[in-house]
Amino acid sequence: MIYQVIVDISNSQVDRVFDYTGEGISVGSRVCVPFGNRLIEGFVVGQKETTDVPISKLKAIERPLDDFVALSEQILGLCSFVCKKYHLRLVDALRLAIPSEMRANRIAPLVKRKARLSDLLTKEEIFSRIKQNAKTQRALAEFLLKEGDTNTEVLSKRFGYAALKSLREKGIVETYDVTVKRKPYKAVSDTLTNHILTDEQTAAVNAILDPVPAEFLLWGVTGSGKTEVYMSVIRRVVESGKTAIMLVPEISLTPNVLKLFRGRFGDTVAILHSGLSAGERYDEWLRLKRGEAKIAIGARSAVFAPLENIGVIIIDEEHDSSYQSDNNPRYDTRDVAQYRCRQNGCSLVLGSATPSLESFYKAQNKEYKLLTLSQRINKMPLPDVSIVDMTEETRAGNNDIFSRELVEELTRVINEGNQAILFLNRRGYSSFVMCNKCGYVAKCPDCDVSLTYHKEDNLLKCHYCGRQFRVFDNCPKCKSPYIRQGRVGDQQVEARLKQLFPDVKVLRMDADTTQTKDGLLKILDAFGKREAQILVGTQMLAKGHDFPYVTLVGILNGDQSLHYDNYLAAEKNFQLLTQVAGRSGRDKRQGKVILQTYTPRHYCLQYAARQDYLGFYKREINLREASEFPPFSVVARVMYTGEESQRCIDLLNRHYADIEKLQNTYPDGFLFLQKMRCPLRRLQGKHRFEILMRLSNACAEEILETIYKIVDKDTEDKVLVFTEVNPQNLT
Ligand code: ADP
Ligand code: ZN
Ligand code: ZN
């Protein structure tokens, strides 16, 4: 038989199928094959009777690598869809579908060696064979007699390896190997909760379980019981003999979520998460593969979980930008999940309190079925949000990072013995320019996005159209000289808190203090136990954590990401503020939120303060339509990165010329086309350039296909080229 093999090397030169001979190997297996003058790993993606390759050139597969077929037919189909849709190399797509630890034999099942007394010997025979003076051997035998089979590690630690060895040589003790499963989050205790569903929850569950598959958007405010809906659906799906995938943003896969699912579903749940050790991740994957676990929970890549007969895929917090990967391989989890649901004839559920504009728009257009949970389970009102105008503070002579109201509220909360979270918005801290007095922010007149200050040439630039402006010394609006570029750091906040409240314990949670999984958990745990009264942090705080004693959330720079140079800025900011505000008053205590801003009248903040998703949606979708941004168009960019900028520029220019010609074929297809440096000009020593486009929805697919061809045809050594469609991040 001739097998078609993709070798496990990510390189454009070998991005094709190679023919090998072999016998009795299944398509989807991982194999070891000779390639050039070495042996490497590969994936069998097909088989056939004959080949055009001359017999003398044909090599044989060395051996299969696993005792199971790593990639099912369905997963192969999914990978080739992903590969085509995102213009990836097939090997990069295939790599998504198996744990990286498995490749290059970096991991093997965890094998434990156990010892037992030979069952061919009677008790008398055993002890008669041990010499009178061999006390340790005797003790070991007695131990085994009493305790039964025991790990050899335990035995040799206790009785010494020599004793074990000589008993084995005498045939008294025999050893054997067992494969053990590493069970992640052992510390997470299993709890069982069961609720009687509310009418809205019941309606949602029944709709999702309808045998006719559909795509649902479950829109429910925080605390409205979405998780309960997911669990009910999953339980019914598993009871009917099918499997389920539940995706959550990387950052919100907290012990709480795991506890819930472990409690409800026990060992039928497998967790796929980058926080696990390599061994744990591999074992969990294998449990799914072997059908021992039926529910996969995990971040983005769990959409490739090795399950068969899937009954539902759920994407929680569907608006979260982590569902789109922004490094290779780039893909959008929602598209992959949708395809996988269609393969399985099952339903897809997207859930969120603040759905992405795109998803809500689809729901409005009946592409998704909208399910609504309109009430919080505990009927607690949403927290009271107060917007503080920081320009007002400056005018009143307060130049502190804390407004007077925030200091007052902090004092109150501390005196009451409750807790507060202070939140610093870090997203898009790129240096925008703002007047401290009137809040004026320099914007591009053509694109309505904030201009970015470029230090190297001392200019303000629009990252959408490339227009440039001179830097101003006085505010163009109010003539004030207090122009600020910048951001406040959380260390600064911590230091200021120490001055204001010297006796209060403060915890800080950010990328520096939470390098490890444990670092994050430790801080959350300490705060949960009320070892500190104030927690300072960034985005990480926005998700999923429940602290009943938190009655105040202060948002120090509520508008910062509004000035981000991206059409998604308002949407992302709205989502973030709504999430953060939701951290206050989760339990029986009414919560308060203080939102400090220099642009108090910005619609985004106004709607966020009222937690008015629908109002925000209507306003924002109209803006997008008027300005022809997604979902009313497709944003695409072709990126060029490399150490030698001239090589990048040359290649970019050649492609650009071809794309300009394409514009003649599709006169209405291009709403915008520009070449430029990326906002982030250099990253890790590599220069970055881009061709930025907005394409009409009608022609986008055709145009992109042609662009892929243009990009593939003409390549340049040492220049990495990739294309992104509707990227979340345009830096
Ligand atoms: P969401 O995911 O929408 O934020 P959750 O599913 O976490 O909401 O529910 C919020 C809280 O309400 C949880 O503590 C949950 O246990 C509880 N809860 C959910 N559904 C019910 C119900 N039907 N009856 C009682 N409590 C419920
Ligand atoms: Zn512009
Ligand atoms: Zn001004």
PDB file of C-alpha atoms in Angstrom, residues 181 595 617:
ATOM      1  CA  LYS A 181      -3.484   8.557  35.021  1.00  0.00           C
ATOM      2  CA  LEU A 595     -15.498  54.681  37.085  1.00  0.00           C
ATOM      3  CA  TYR A 617     -25.343  47.566  20.643  1.00  0.00           C
TER       4      TYR A 617
END
